[in-house]
Amino acid sequence: MASRLSFANITALAPMVRVGTLPMRLLALDYGADVVYCEELIDIKMAQCRRVENEVLQTVDFVAPDDRVMFRTCEKEKQRVVFQMGTADPDRALAVARLVEKDVAAIDVNMGCPKEYSTKGGMGAALLSDPDKIEAILRKLVSGVSVPVTCKIRILPSLEDTLTLARRIEKTGVAAVAVHGRFKDERPRHPVHCDYIGAVARAVAVPVIANGGSLDLVKTHGDIQAFRVAAGASSVMLARAAMWNPSVFRSAGPLPLHDVMIQYLKYALRYDNHAFNSKYCLCQMLRDKVESALGKRVQAAQNNQELSEAFDLVGVFEETQAALEARRDALQSPERLRDHVIAVDGDVTTMALKFQRREYPPQLTPKMFLLEWSRRQKLEQPTYQTCAHPLQVQRAQDRAFQSTVTVENRKYRSSLWEKSKKFAEQASAVVCLRARGIPESHVGQENGGRPHKRKTEDGRDVGQEKRTKQTGDGERETGGS
């Protein structure tokens, strides 16, 4: 069993909205950060997510009902990544923490962000005025998860009130407290109050992580220790200094920004980071050079290929895409899919499979294969029972469905949620076919496996030119993997 993460005498990448995604976290670790925090993720959104092991990217993804990846992590950072959530509800906080705890090193609660997206609903810095709720959330988390729990606060106008809050937080059993040395209504242009941070550090026994020194105190790696001493804290957390050039964590000194940006983009390509998020992070690094020739090319880019072109990394982009596509093809082979993990949920056989429309030719679907097989076996026609995601009762926009198919009084279902009832039924048919080892081939088709796997020498599907524009039973093709 891995040792618990320690927050004593560390340097950390602070949580930053839109910046603290996987490529930036990995880059910070490469350059010497001891711990990295993800961006603040709201509990309500995370509670809707399903955990997906992305075998193509070799990541663990937490995916919303609309298929957006809310949080992506990988083995490389597992022992050093802290999941920060925005929450104002102890029960919901615990549900989210339990969802992610096996894939992260610690859980952090944001109690310091003064921005509206964080404070609405009583989250972020709004919690500072409700110490009872702070205590309830932290106690619930500390007693309910197996990983360390921390929180990040801002200082209160009164030093006495700040120390009282810090002591109360310590009594909940947290592993550390990060202190942003500014008041709720202060912004980065205001000086950081190192005296408050030092007073908190002296008042509690748990490690205190100093935050807020990027503008005034931390310009290079050598300044990190000076900030630590000035704040009297055990550890230091960097936000904007790391956002501008993550090689600030490098003990040997910072690297040229262009080299850092290239390494960032390589990670972004490797882990399929959303192009707009990558563009945002690159623009933050460019700062006052965002209107340069390079900056304009970055701003104009609409996808990862165009970002790669801006940095003359087309070859890297193509190699990365080819490697991912090769891994995807290998994972989608009939032999590999037949080996997919089968589980039993009550009396239902389940597999974590989605219906990928592009894998089937027009007019042929898993439901058709299953129906045809049932007729050949002289069985009753398969029956489908479909249900909506429970959250649809509360949020009509969360359209997600699961379906259970019954064949020979045995039930089959995908453990993943689909966007539509039709796709959910198709997914359950896929599970039935794979679990029972039924070939997904049409009557009269000589070779087993799905027809799209048969290729001509030039790589085209057999019968590609014969295909019509029809879409089988009416479903549209879906993109993505």
mmCIF file with all atom_site columns, N, CA and C in Angstrom, residues 151-185:
data_model
loop_
_atom_site.group_PDB
_atom_site.id
_atom_site.type_symbol
_atom_site.label_atom_id
_atom_site.label_alt_id
_atom_site.label_comp_id
_atom_site.label_asym_id
_atom_site.label_entity_id
_atom_site.label_seq_id
_atom_site.pdbx_PDB_ins_code
_atom_site.Cartn_x
_atom_site.Cartn_y
_atom_site.Cartn_z
_atom_site.occupancy
_atom_site.B_iso_or_equiv
_atom_site.pdbx_formal_charge
_atom_site.auth_seq_id
_atom_site.auth_comp_id
_atom_site.auth_asym_id
_atom_site.auth_atom_id
_atom_site.pdbx_PDB_model_num
ATOM 1   N N  . CYS A 1 151 ? -7.771  21.644 3.252  1.00 0.00 ? 151 CYS A N  1
ATOM 2   C CA . CYS A 1 151 ? -8.608  22.735 2.755  1.00 0.00 ? 151 CYS A CA 1
ATOM 3   C C  . CYS A 1 151 ? -7.732  23.949 2.490  1.00 0.00 ? 151 CYS A C  1
ATOM 4   N N  . LYS A 1 152 ? -8.256  24.840 1.682  1.00 0.00 ? 152 LYS A N  1
ATOM 5   C CA . LYS A 1 152 ? -7.545  26.074 1.328  1.00 0.00 ? 152 LYS A CA 1
ATOM 6   C C  . LYS A 1 152 ? -8.435  27.254 1.693  1.00 0.00 ? 152 LYS A C  1
ATOM 7   N N  . ILE A 1 153 ? -7.924  28.149 2.540  1.00 0.00 ? 153 ILE A N  1
ATOM 8   C CA . ILE A 1 153 ? -8.709  29.275 3.029  1.00 0.00 ? 153 ILE A CA 1
ATOM 9   C C  . ILE A 1 153 ? -8.050  30.599 2.654  1.00 0.00 ? 153 ILE A C  1
ATOM 10  N N  . ARG A 1 154 ? -8.801  31.662 2.813  1.00 0.00 ? 154 ARG A N  1
ATOM 11  C CA . ARG A 1 154 ? -8.253  33.020 2.811  1.00 0.00 ? 154 ARG A CA 1
ATOM 12  C C  . ARG A 1 154 ? -8.253  33.519 4.256  1.00 0.00 ? 154 ARG A C  1
ATOM 13  N N  . ILE A 1 155 ? -7.508  34.581 4.498  1.00 0.00 ? 155 ILE A N  1
ATOM 14  C CA . ILE A 1 155 ? -7.478  35.147 5.845  1.00 0.00 ? 155 ILE A CA 1
ATOM 15  C C  . ILE A 1 155 ? -8.706  36.016 6.067  1.00 0.00 ? 155 ILE A C  1
ATOM 16  N N  . LEU A 1 156 ? -9.122  36.109 7.317  1.00 0.00 ? 156 LEU A N  1
ATOM 17  C CA . LEU A 1 156 ? -10.255 36.941 7.705  1.00 0.00 ? 156 LEU A CA 1
ATOM 18  C C  . LEU A 1 156 ? -9.753  38.321 8.124  1.00 0.00 ? 156 LEU A C  1
ATOM 19  N N  . PRO A 1 157 ? -10.616 39.329 8.080  1.00 0.00 ? 157 PRO A N  1
ATOM 20  C CA . PRO A 1 157 ? -10.172 40.695 8.442  1.00 0.00 ? 157 PRO A CA 1
ATOM 21  C C  . PRO A 1 157 ? -9.559  40.786 9.828  1.00 0.00 ? 157 PRO A C  1
ATOM 22  N N  . SER A 1 158 ? -10.023 39.944 10.735 1.00 0.00 ? 158 SER A N  1
ATOM 23  C CA . SER A 1 158 ? -9.471  39.926 12.089 1.00 0.00 ? 158 SER A CA 1
ATOM 24  C C  . SER A 1 158 ? -8.502  38.766 12.230 1.00 0.00 ? 158 SER A C  1
ATOM 25  N N  . LEU A 1 159 ? -7.297  39.056 12.729 1.00 0.00 ? 159 LEU A N  1
ATOM 26  C CA . LEU A 1 159 ? -6.322  37.986 12.941 1.00 0.00 ? 159 LEU A CA 1
ATOM 27  C C  . LEU A 1 159 ? -6.843  36.982 13.952 1.00 0.00 ? 159 LEU A C  1
ATOM 28  N N  . GLU A 1 160 ? -7.515  37.480 15.002 1.00 0.00 ? 160 GLU A N  1
ATOM 29  C CA . GLU A 1 160 ? -8.058  36.575 16.015 1.00 0.00 ? 160 GLU A CA 1
ATOM 30  C C  . GLU A 1 160 ? -9.077  35.613 15.402 1.00 0.00 ? 160 GLU A C  1
ATOM 31  N N  . ASP A 1 161 ? -9.941  36.142 14.523 1.00 0.00 ? 161 ASP A N  1
ATOM 32  C CA . ASP A 1 161 ? -10.928 35.277 13.875 1.00 0.00 ? 161 ASP A CA 1
ATOM 33  C C  . ASP A 1 161 ? -10.254 34.264 12.948 1.00 0.00 ? 161 ASP A C  1
ATOM 34  N N  . THR A 1 162 ? -9.187  34.696 12.280 1.00 0.00 ? 162 THR A N  1
ATOM 35  C CA . THR A 1 162 ? -8.452  33.796 11.395 1.00 0.00 ? 162 THR A CA 1
ATOM 36  C C  . THR A 1 162 ? -7.855  32.636 12.174 1.00 0.00 ? 162 THR A C  1
ATOM 37  N N  . LEU A 1 163 ? -7.257  32.944 13.323 1.00 0.00 ? 163 LEU A N  1
ATOM 38  C CA . LEU A 1 163 ? -6.637  31.894 14.142 1.00 0.00 ? 163 LEU A CA 1
ATOM 39  C C  . LEU A 1 163 ? -7.694  30.969 14.739 1.00 0.00 ? 163 LEU A C  1
ATOM 40  N N  . THR A 1 164 ? -8.824  31.539 15.141 1.00 0.00 ? 164 THR A N  1
ATOM 41  C CA . THR A 1 164 ? -9.906  30.709 15.681 1.00 0.00 ? 164 THR A CA 1
ATOM 42  C C  . THR A 1 164 ? -10.398 29.723 14.639 1.00 0.00 ? 164 THR A C  1
ATOM 43  N N  . LEU A 1 165 ? -10.572 30.209 13.417 1.00 0.00 ? 165 LEU A N  1
ATOM 44  C CA . LEU A 1 165 ? -11.020 29.330 12.342 1.00 0.00 ? 165 LEU A CA 1
ATOM 45  C C  . LEU A 1 165 ? -9.979  28.249 12.057 1.00 0.00 ? 165 LEU A C  1
ATOM 46  N N  . ALA A 1 166 ? -8.702  28.632 12.007 1.00 0.00 ? 166 ALA A N  1
ATOM 47  C CA . ALA A 1 166 ? -7.641  27.662 11.715 1.00 0.00 ? 166 ALA A CA 1
ATOM 48  C C  . ALA A 1 166 ? -7.594  26.561 12.772 1.00 0.00 ? 166 ALA A C  1
ATOM 49  N N  . ARG A 1 167 ? -7.737  26.940 14.035 1.00 0.00 ? 167 ARG A N  1
ATOM 50  C CA . ARG A 1 167 ? -7.723  25.933 15.107 1.00 0.00 ? 167 ARG A CA 1
ATOM 51  C C  . ARG A 1 167 ? -8.932  25.008 15.001 1.00 0.00 ? 167 ARG A C  1
ATOM 52  N N  . ARG A 1 168 ? -10.062 25.582 14.649 1.00 0.00 ? 168 ARG A N  1
ATOM 53  C CA . ARG A 1 168 ? -11.263 24.756 14.512 1.00 0.00 ? 168 ARG A CA 1
ATOM 54  C C  . ARG A 1 168 ? -11.118 23.773 13.345 1.00 0.00 ? 168 ARG A C  1
ATOM 55  N N  . ILE A 1 169 ? -10.511 24.244 12.274 1.00 0.00 ? 169 ILE A N  1
ATOM 56  C CA . ILE A 1 169 ? -10.254 23.363 11.129 1.00 0.00 ? 169 ILE A CA 1
ATOM 57  C C  . ILE A 1 169 ? -9.299  22.245 11.519 1.00 0.00 ? 169 ILE A C  1
ATOM 58  N N  . GLU A 1 170 ? -8.261  22.569 12.254 1.00 0.00 ? 170 GLU A N  1
ATOM 59  C CA . GLU A 1 170 ? -7.281  21.561 12.660 1.00 0.00 ? 170 GLU A CA 1
ATOM 60  C C  . GLU A 1 170 ? -7.941  20.436 13.444 1.00 0.00 ? 170 GLU A C  1
ATOM 61  N N  . LYS A 1 171 ? -8.917  20.770 14.285 1.00 0.00 ? 171 LYS A N  1
ATOM 62  C CA . LYS A 1 171 ? -9.572  19.773 15.133 1.00 0.00 ? 171 LYS A CA 1
ATOM 63  C C  . LYS A 1 171 ? -10.412 18.782 14.338 1.00 0.00 ? 171 LYS A C  1
ATOM 64  N N  . THR A 1 172 ? -10.722 19.080 13.082 1.00 0.00 ? 172 THR A N  1
ATOM 65  C CA . THR A 1 172 ? -11.491 18.134 12.265 1.00 0.00 ? 172 THR A CA 1
ATOM 66  C C  . THR A 1 172 ? -10.652 16.954 11.812 1.00 0.00 ? 172 THR A C  1
ATOM 67  N N  . GLY A 1 173 ? -9.330  17.070 11.937 1.00 0.00 ? 173 GLY A N  1
ATOM 68  C CA . GLY A 1 173 ? -8.453  15.978 11.537 1.00 0.00 ? 173 GLY A CA 1
ATOM 69  C C  . GLY A 1 173 ? -7.836  16.139 10.164 1.00 0.00 ? 173 GLY A C  1
ATOM 70  N N  . VAL A 1 174 ? -7.861  17.338 9.612  1.00 0.00 ? 174 VAL A N  1
ATOM 71  C CA . VAL A 1 174 ? -7.273  17.558 8.290  1.00 0.00 ? 174 VAL A CA 1
ATOM 72  C C  . VAL A 1 174 ? -5.764  17.355 8.354  1.00 0.00 ? 174 VAL A C  1
ATOM 73  N N  . ALA A 1 175 ? -5.189  17.062 7.187  1.00 0.00 ? 175 ALA A N  1
ATOM 74  C CA . ALA A 1 175 ? -3.749  16.802 7.102  1.00 0.00 ? 175 ALA A CA 1
ATOM 75  C C  . ALA A 1 175 ? -2.933  18.073 6.917  1.00 0.00 ? 175 ALA A C  1
ATOM 76  N N  . ALA A 1 176 ? -3.556  19.145 6.446  1.00 0.00 ? 176 ALA A N  1
ATOM 77  C CA . ALA A 1 176 ? -2.856  20.406 6.210  1.00 0.00 ? 176 ALA A CA 1
ATOM 78  C C  . ALA A 1 176 ? -3.878  21.502 5.931  1.00 0.00 ? 176 ALA A C  1
ATOM 79  N N  . VAL A 1 177 ? -3.416  22.739 6.045  1.00 0.00 ? 177 VAL A N  1
ATOM 80  C CA . VAL A 1 177 ? -4.244  23.901 5.710  1.00 0.00 ? 177 VAL A CA 1
ATOM 81  C C  . VAL A 1 177 ? -3.435  24.810 4.808  1.00 0.00 ? 177 VAL A C  1
ATOM 82  N N  . ALA A 1 178 ? -3.970  25.103 3.627  1.00 0.00 ? 178 ALA A N  1
ATOM 83  C CA . ALA A 1 178 ? -3.332  26.090 2.748  1.00 0.00 ? 178 ALA A CA 1
ATOM 84  C C  . ALA A 1 178 ? -3.958  27.450 3.034  1.00 0.00 ? 178 ALA A C  1
ATOM 85  N N  . VAL A 1 179 ? -3.119  28.467 3.148  1.00 0.00 ? 179 VAL A N  1
ATOM 86  C CA . VAL A 1 179 ? -3.594  29.808 3.483  1.00 0.00 ? 179 VAL A CA 1
ATOM 87  C C  . VAL A 1 179 ? -3.176  30.782 2.395  1.00 0.00 ? 179 VAL A C  1
ATOM 88  N N  . HIS A 1 180 ? -4.173  31.326 1.689  1.00 0.00 ? 180 HIS A N  1
ATOM 89  C CA . HIS A 1 180 ? -3.917  32.417 0.748  1.00 0.00 ? 180 HIS A CA 1
ATOM 90  C C  . HIS A 1 180 ? -3.899  33.700 1.579  1.00 0.00 ? 180 HIS A C  1
ATOM 91  N N  . GLY A 1 181 ? -2.769  34.369 1.604  1.00 0.00 ? 181 GLY A N  1
ATOM 92  C CA . GLY A 1 181 ? -2.577  35.503 2.497  1.00 0.00 ? 181 GLY A CA 1
ATOM 93  C C  . GLY A 1 181 ? -3.209  36.803 2.035  1.00 0.00 ? 181 GLY A C  1
ATOM 94  N N  . ARG A 1 182 ? -4.462  36.735 1.620  1.00 0.00 ? 182 ARG A N  1
ATOM 95  C CA . ARG A 1 182 ? -5.212  37.942 1.272  1.00 0.00 ? 182 ARG A CA 1
ATOM 96  C C  . ARG A 1 182 ? -6.625  37.825 1.827  1.00 0.00 ? 182 ARG A C  1
ATOM 97  N N  . PHE A 1 183 ? -7.254  38.985 2.041  1.00 0.00 ? 183 PHE A N  1
ATOM 98  C CA . PHE A 1 183 ? -8.635  38.999 2.487  1.00 0.00 ? 183 PHE A CA 1
ATOM 99  C C  . PHE A 1 183 ? -9.548  38.677 1.315  1.00 0.00 ? 183 PHE A C  1
ATOM 100 N N  . LYS A 1 184 ? -10.788 38.374 1.640  1.00 0.00 ? 184 LYS A N  1
ATOM 101 C CA . LYS A 1 184 ? -11.757 37.955 0.629  1.00 0.00 ? 184 LYS A CA 1
ATOM 102 C C  . LYS A 1 184 ? -11.922 38.986 -0.481 1.00 0.00 ? 184 LYS A C  1
ATOM 103 N N  . ASP A 1 185 ? -11.871 40.270 -0.133 1.00 0.00 ? 185 ASP A N  1
ATOM 104 C CA . ASP A 1 185 ? -12.104 41.309 -1.146 1.00 0.00 ? 185 ASP A CA 1
ATOM 105 C C  . ASP A 1 185 ? -10.817 41.817 -1.783 1.00 0.00 ? 185 ASP A C  1
#
